[in-house]
C-alpha cells in the first residue's frame, strides 16, 4: 500500500539540542528516500537523500538513518536552531529510474524549536 | 540550481468558475512534472503525473475531468481546476525532476486556492 497522510505529530525541541524525526515507509520495494523541510505556505525543500544500499548518510548538521528491516527512516538534526522549525516529510521512491518516477510522501512531523 | 516557478501563489475564486495554475521549469527541461494537493496539517498527496506531449497519468480517485492537466512544452505544465467548489480549496504544489542531484525533484512554491 501507499503511505497515507495522517494528522501531523509534533516534536518540540529546545534550541541547541539534537532532534530526531522518524518515518515509517510502506513499500518494501522502495530504494530511494528523501527528507524534505516545508515551511508554512511554501513548497518542500530538499534536505538529504539516501539510497537503499546505504544505512547512514551525513550532511551538514543532518544525518539520515535507514533501517530496511523494519522499513524505518530517521532524520537527525544536530544543534537544532529556531530556523529549523518547520514540517519535515520523508518521501520514498520505487527505483531511481529517471524523471518519471514519482515520490510518495510520509505523514510528516512538525518540529517546534523552543528558546 | 534547478528552479520551478509556480503561479499564482494565491487565488480566490467563486464557486463554479475555473482556475488555472502554472508550473514552469526555469532553467531545465522537464518531460515529466508532478502535481500534488495538500490539505492543512496533512501530507502531500500525488494527484497526477504530467507528461509532455501526452496525456497525464492520474492517481486513483482523482477526477481527470475536474483537474485538467496540460503539458504543452518541456518547461510548462498547467493544472486547471474546473467548476471549482469550496471542497477544492487546498494548497496545490507542482514538482519536476531535473536530474539525480539533490534528490532531483524540485518543487514549486505552491498555490493556495480558496473557493468561495
Short mmCIF file of C-alpha atoms in Angstrom, two decimals:
data_model
loop_
_atom_site.label_atom_id
_atom_site.label_comp_id
_atom_site.label_asym_id
_atom_site.label_seq_id
_atom_site.Cartn_x
_atom_site.Cartn_y
_atom_site.Cartn_z
CA UNK A 1 0.00 0.00 0.00
CA UNK A 2 0.96 3.65 -0.11
CA UNK A 3 1.76 5.97 2.77
CA UNK A 4 -1.34 7.93 3.66
CA UNK A 5 -1.30 11.38 5.19
CA UNK A 6 -2.45 11.50 8.81
CA UNK A 7 -2.70 14.30 11.35
CA UNK A 8 0.76 15.80 11.85
CA UNK A 9 2.57 14.78 15.04
CA UNK A 10 4.64 17.48 16.71
CA UNK A 11 8.15 17.31 18.13
CA UNK A 12 9.17 20.07 20.48
CA UNK A 13 12.91 20.57 20.98
CA UNK A 14 14.93 23.13 22.85
CA UNK A 15 17.35 25.26 20.86
CA UNK A 16 20.77 23.65 20.79
CA UNK A 17 19.51 20.14 21.43
CA UNK A 18 19.52 17.39 18.84
CA UNK A 19 16.31 16.44 17.05
CA UNK A 20 15.31 13.02 15.81
CA UNK A 21 12.41 12.76 13.40
CA UNK A 22 11.13 9.34 12.46
CA UNK A 23 9.35 7.97 9.45
CA UNK A 24 7.89 4.57 8.67
CA UNK A 25 7.67 3.85 4.98
CA UNK A 26 5.27 1.43 3.44
CA UNK A 27 6.75 -0.06 0.30
CA UNK A 28 9.50 -2.63 0.75
CA UNK A 29 10.39 -2.16 -2.92
CA UNK A 30 11.30 1.49 -2.38
CA UNK A 31 15.00 2.01 -2.76
CA UNK A 32 15.49 5.74 -2.65
CA UNK A 33 14.45 8.08 0.13
CA UNK A 34 14.46 11.82 0.58
CA UNK A 35 13.84 14.11 3.53
CA UNK A 36 12.13 17.43 2.88
CA UNK A 37 11.55 20.50 5.00
CA UNK A 38 8.40 22.51 4.42
CA UNK A 39 7.82 25.93 5.88
CA UNK A 40 4.34 27.36 6.13
CA UNK A 41 2.89 28.33 2.75
CA UNK A 42 5.89 27.08 0.79
CA UNK A 43 6.86 24.06 -1.25
CA UNK A 44 9.07 21.27 0.13
CA UNK A 45 12.80 21.93 0.30
CA UNK A 46 15.35 19.15 -0.16
CA UNK A 47 17.40 18.26 2.92
CA UNK A 48 19.14 14.96 2.33
CA UNK A 49 18.64 11.69 0.49
CA UNK A 50 19.76 8.09 0.86
CA UNK A 51 19.71 5.02 -1.32
CA UNK A 52 18.76 1.61 -0.06
CA UNK A 53 22.31 0.26 -0.38
CA UNK A 54 23.30 2.55 2.49
CA UNK A 55 22.16 2.69 6.10
CA UNK A 56 23.56 6.08 7.03
CA UNK A 57 24.36 9.32 5.29
CA UNK A 58 25.55 12.58 6.75
CA UNK A 59 25.18 16.13 5.60
CA UNK A 60 25.75 19.45 7.23
CA UNK A 61 24.14 19.16 10.70
CA UNK A 62 21.85 16.41 9.42
CA UNK A 63 22.11 12.63 9.36
CA UNK A 64 19.71 10.17 7.81
CA UNK A 65 19.49 6.59 9.03
CA UNK A 66 17.79 3.83 7.10
CA UNK A 67 16.66 0.52 8.56
CA UNK A 68 15.27 -1.58 5.74
CA UNK A 69 14.47 -4.50 8.02
CA UNK A 70 11.73 -2.56 9.77
CA UNK A 71 11.15 -0.04 6.97
CA UNK A 72 12.16 2.88 9.12
CA UNK A 73 13.89 6.12 8.29
CA UNK A 74 15.08 8.81 10.66
CA UNK A 75 16.41 12.32 10.33
CA UNK A 76 18.75 13.65 12.97
CA UNK A 77 19.36 17.36 13.23
CA UNK A 78 22.29 18.43 15.38
CA UNK A 79 22.23 21.60 17.45
CA UNK A 80 18.70 22.47 16.43
CA UNK A 81 18.12 26.13 15.63
CA UNK A 82 14.94 28.24 15.53
CA UNK A 83 15.22 28.29 11.75
CA UNK A 84 14.77 24.54 11.75
CA UNK A 85 11.14 24.95 12.85
CA UNK A 86 9.06 23.52 10.03
CA UNK A 87 7.26 20.39 8.94
CA UNK A 88 9.51 17.53 7.87
CA UNK A 89 8.47 14.85 5.41
CA UNK A 90 10.14 11.71 4.29
CA UNK A 91 9.46 10.59 0.74
CA UNK A 92 10.06 7.24 -0.91
CA UNK A 93 10.71 6.37 -4.49
CA UNK A 94 10.42 2.99 -6.09
CA UNK A 95 13.51 2.91 -8.18
CA UNK A 96 15.54 5.93 -9.06
CA UNK A 97 14.81 5.16 -12.65
CA UNK A 98 14.59 8.57 -14.16
CA UNK A 99 12.47 11.63 -14.36
CA UNK A 100 9.14 9.83 -14.46
CA UNK A 101 9.47 8.03 -11.17
CA UNK A 102 7.16 9.51 -8.59
CA UNK A 103 7.55 10.21 -4.91
CA UNK A 104 5.24 9.08 -2.15
CA UNK A 105 5.26 11.26 0.93
CA UNK A 106 5.05 10.16 4.53
CA UNK A 107 2.86 11.61 7.25
CA UNK A 108 5.12 14.48 8.23
CA UNK A 109 6.30 15.78 11.60
CA UNK A 110 6.10 19.34 12.82
CA UNK A 111 9.30 20.41 14.55
CA UNK A 112 8.95 23.23 17.05
CA UNK A 113 12.15 24.74 18.39
CA UNK A 114 11.82 26.47 21.71
CA UNK A 115 14.25 29.07 23.02
CA UNK B 1 20.38 25.06 -9.42
CA UNK B 2 17.10 23.84 -10.82
CA UNK B 3 14.21 26.25 -10.25
CA UNK B 4 10.50 25.62 -10.60
CA UNK B 5 8.22 28.62 -10.69
CA UNK B 6 4.57 28.22 -9.77
CA UNK B 7 1.94 30.88 -10.38
CA UNK B 8 -0.22 32.24 -8.88
CA UNK B 9 0.81 31.84 -5.27
CA UNK B 10 -2.69 32.63 -4.06
CA UNK B 11 -6.04 32.72 -5.80
CA UNK B 12 -9.58 33.21 -4.63
CA UNK B 13 -12.39 32.28 -6.98
CA UNK B 14 -16.12 31.90 -6.91
CA UNK B 15 -17.84 28.54 -6.94
CA UNK B 16 -18.47 27.30 -10.45
CA UNK B 17 -15.56 29.08 -12.04
CA UNK B 18 -12.32 27.53 -13.29
CA UNK B 19 -8.83 28.32 -12.13
CA UNK B 20 -5.56 27.68 -13.93
CA UNK B 21 -2.27 27.12 -12.11
CA UNK B 22 1.03 27.26 -13.99
CA UNK B 23 4.21 25.38 -13.25
CA UNK B 24 7.37 26.33 -15.12
CA UNK B 25 10.84 24.87 -15.04
CA UNK B 26 13.06 27.94 -15.44
CA UNK B 27 16.48 26.56 -16.18
CA UNK B 28 15.91 22.99 -17.25
CA UNK B 29 13.61 20.94 -19.41
CA UNK B 30 11.09 18.70 -17.71
CA UNK B 31 9.42 15.96 -19.71
CA UNK B 32 7.61 14.99 -16.54
CA UNK B 33 6.07 17.14 -13.85
CA UNK B 34 4.03 16.14 -10.83
CA UNK B 35 1.01 17.78 -9.23
CA UNK B 36 0.29 17.40 -5.53
CA UNK B 37 -2.51 18.52 -3.28
CA UNK B 38 -2.04 19.29 0.38
CA UNK B 39 -4.74 19.92 2.96
CA UNK B 40 -3.93 21.86 6.15
CA UNK B 41 -1.70 19.91 8.52
CA UNK B 42 -1.64 16.98 6.13
CA UNK B 43 0.89 15.39 3.85
CA UNK B 44 1.32 15.89 0.12
CA UNK B 45 -0.89 13.63 -1.96
CA UNK B 46 0.10 13.00 -5.54
CA UNK B 47 -2.72 13.87 -7.91
CA UNK B 48 -1.21 13.21 -11.30
CA UNK B 49 1.91 12.90 -13.36
CA UNK B 50 2.06 15.37 -16.21
CA UNK B 51 3.75 14.10 -19.36
CA UNK B 52 4.96 16.46 -22.07
CA UNK B 53 3.12 15.90 -25.31
CA UNK B 54 0.80 13.22 -23.98
CA UNK B 55 -1.99 12.65 -21.52
CA UNK B 56 -1.45 12.98 -17.81
CA UNK B 57 -1.49 9.93 -15.59
CA UNK B 58 -3.92 10.38 -12.72
CA UNK B 59 -3.76 8.73 -9.33
CA UNK B 60 -6.65 6.62 -8.19
CA UNK B 61 -9.58 8.69 -7.02
CA UNK B 62 -8.55 11.90 -8.80
CA UNK B 63 -11.13 13.11 -11.31
CA UNK B 64 -9.41 13.81 -14.60
CA UNK B 65 -12.30 15.92 -15.85
CA UNK B 66 -12.15 18.00 -12.72
CA UNK B 67 -8.42 18.56 -12.69
CA UNK B 68 -7.28 19.17 -16.24
CA UNK B 69 -3.57 18.92 -16.86
CA UNK B 70 -1.79 20.19 -19.93
CA UNK B 71 1.91 19.82 -20.54
CA UNK B 72 2.35 21.56 -23.85
CA UNK B 73 6.06 22.22 -23.67
CA UNK B 74 9.16 20.96 -21.92
CA UNK B 75 9.05 23.83 -19.47
CA UNK B 76 5.36 24.34 -18.72
CA UNK B 77 2.60 22.30 -17.15
CA UNK B 78 -0.77 23.70 -16.19
CA UNK B 79 -3.40 22.43 -13.80
CA UNK B 80 -6.94 23.73 -14.31
CA UNK B 81 -9.46 23.19 -11.57
CA UNK B 82 -12.77 23.20 -13.40
CA UNK B 83 -16.10 24.22 -11.91
CA UNK B 84 -14.44 24.80 -8.59
CA UNK B 85 -16.27 24.14 -5.33
CA UNK B 86 -15.33 25.02 -1.76
CA UNK B 87 -14.08 21.47 -1.17
CA UNK B 88 -11.46 22.09 -3.87
CA UNK B 89 -9.88 24.70 -1.64
CA UNK B 90 -6.39 23.45 -0.91
CA UNK B 91 -2.67 24.00 -1.41
CA UNK B 92 -1.54 22.75 -4.79
CA UNK B 93 2.15 22.07 -5.43
CA UNK B 94 3.97 21.06 -8.57
CA UNK B 95 7.37 19.48 -8.95
CA UNK B 96 9.71 18.47 -11.72
CA UNK B 97 12.76 16.30 -11.84
CA UNK B 98 15.80 17.91 -13.38
CA UNK B 99 18.20 15.11 -12.71
CA UNK B 100 19.55 13.00 -9.93
CA UNK B 101 21.35 15.58 -7.87
CA UNK B 102 19.93 16.80 -4.56
CA UNK B 103 17.10 14.34 -4.81
CA UNK B 104 16.46 15.52 -8.32
CA UNK B 105 12.96 16.72 -7.53
CA UNK B 106 12.44 20.46 -7.46
CA UNK B 107 9.21 21.82 -6.05
CA UNK B 108 7.31 24.95 -6.84
CA UNK B 109 6.32 27.31 -4.07
CA UNK B 110 2.70 26.17 -4.16
CA UNK B 111 -0.66 27.78 -4.88
CA UNK B 112 -3.21 28.44 -2.19
CA UNK B 113 -6.65 28.07 -3.77
CA UNK B 114 -9.69 29.33 -1.92
CA UNK B 115 -13.11 28.76 -3.46
CA UNK B 116 -15.88 30.92 -2.03
#
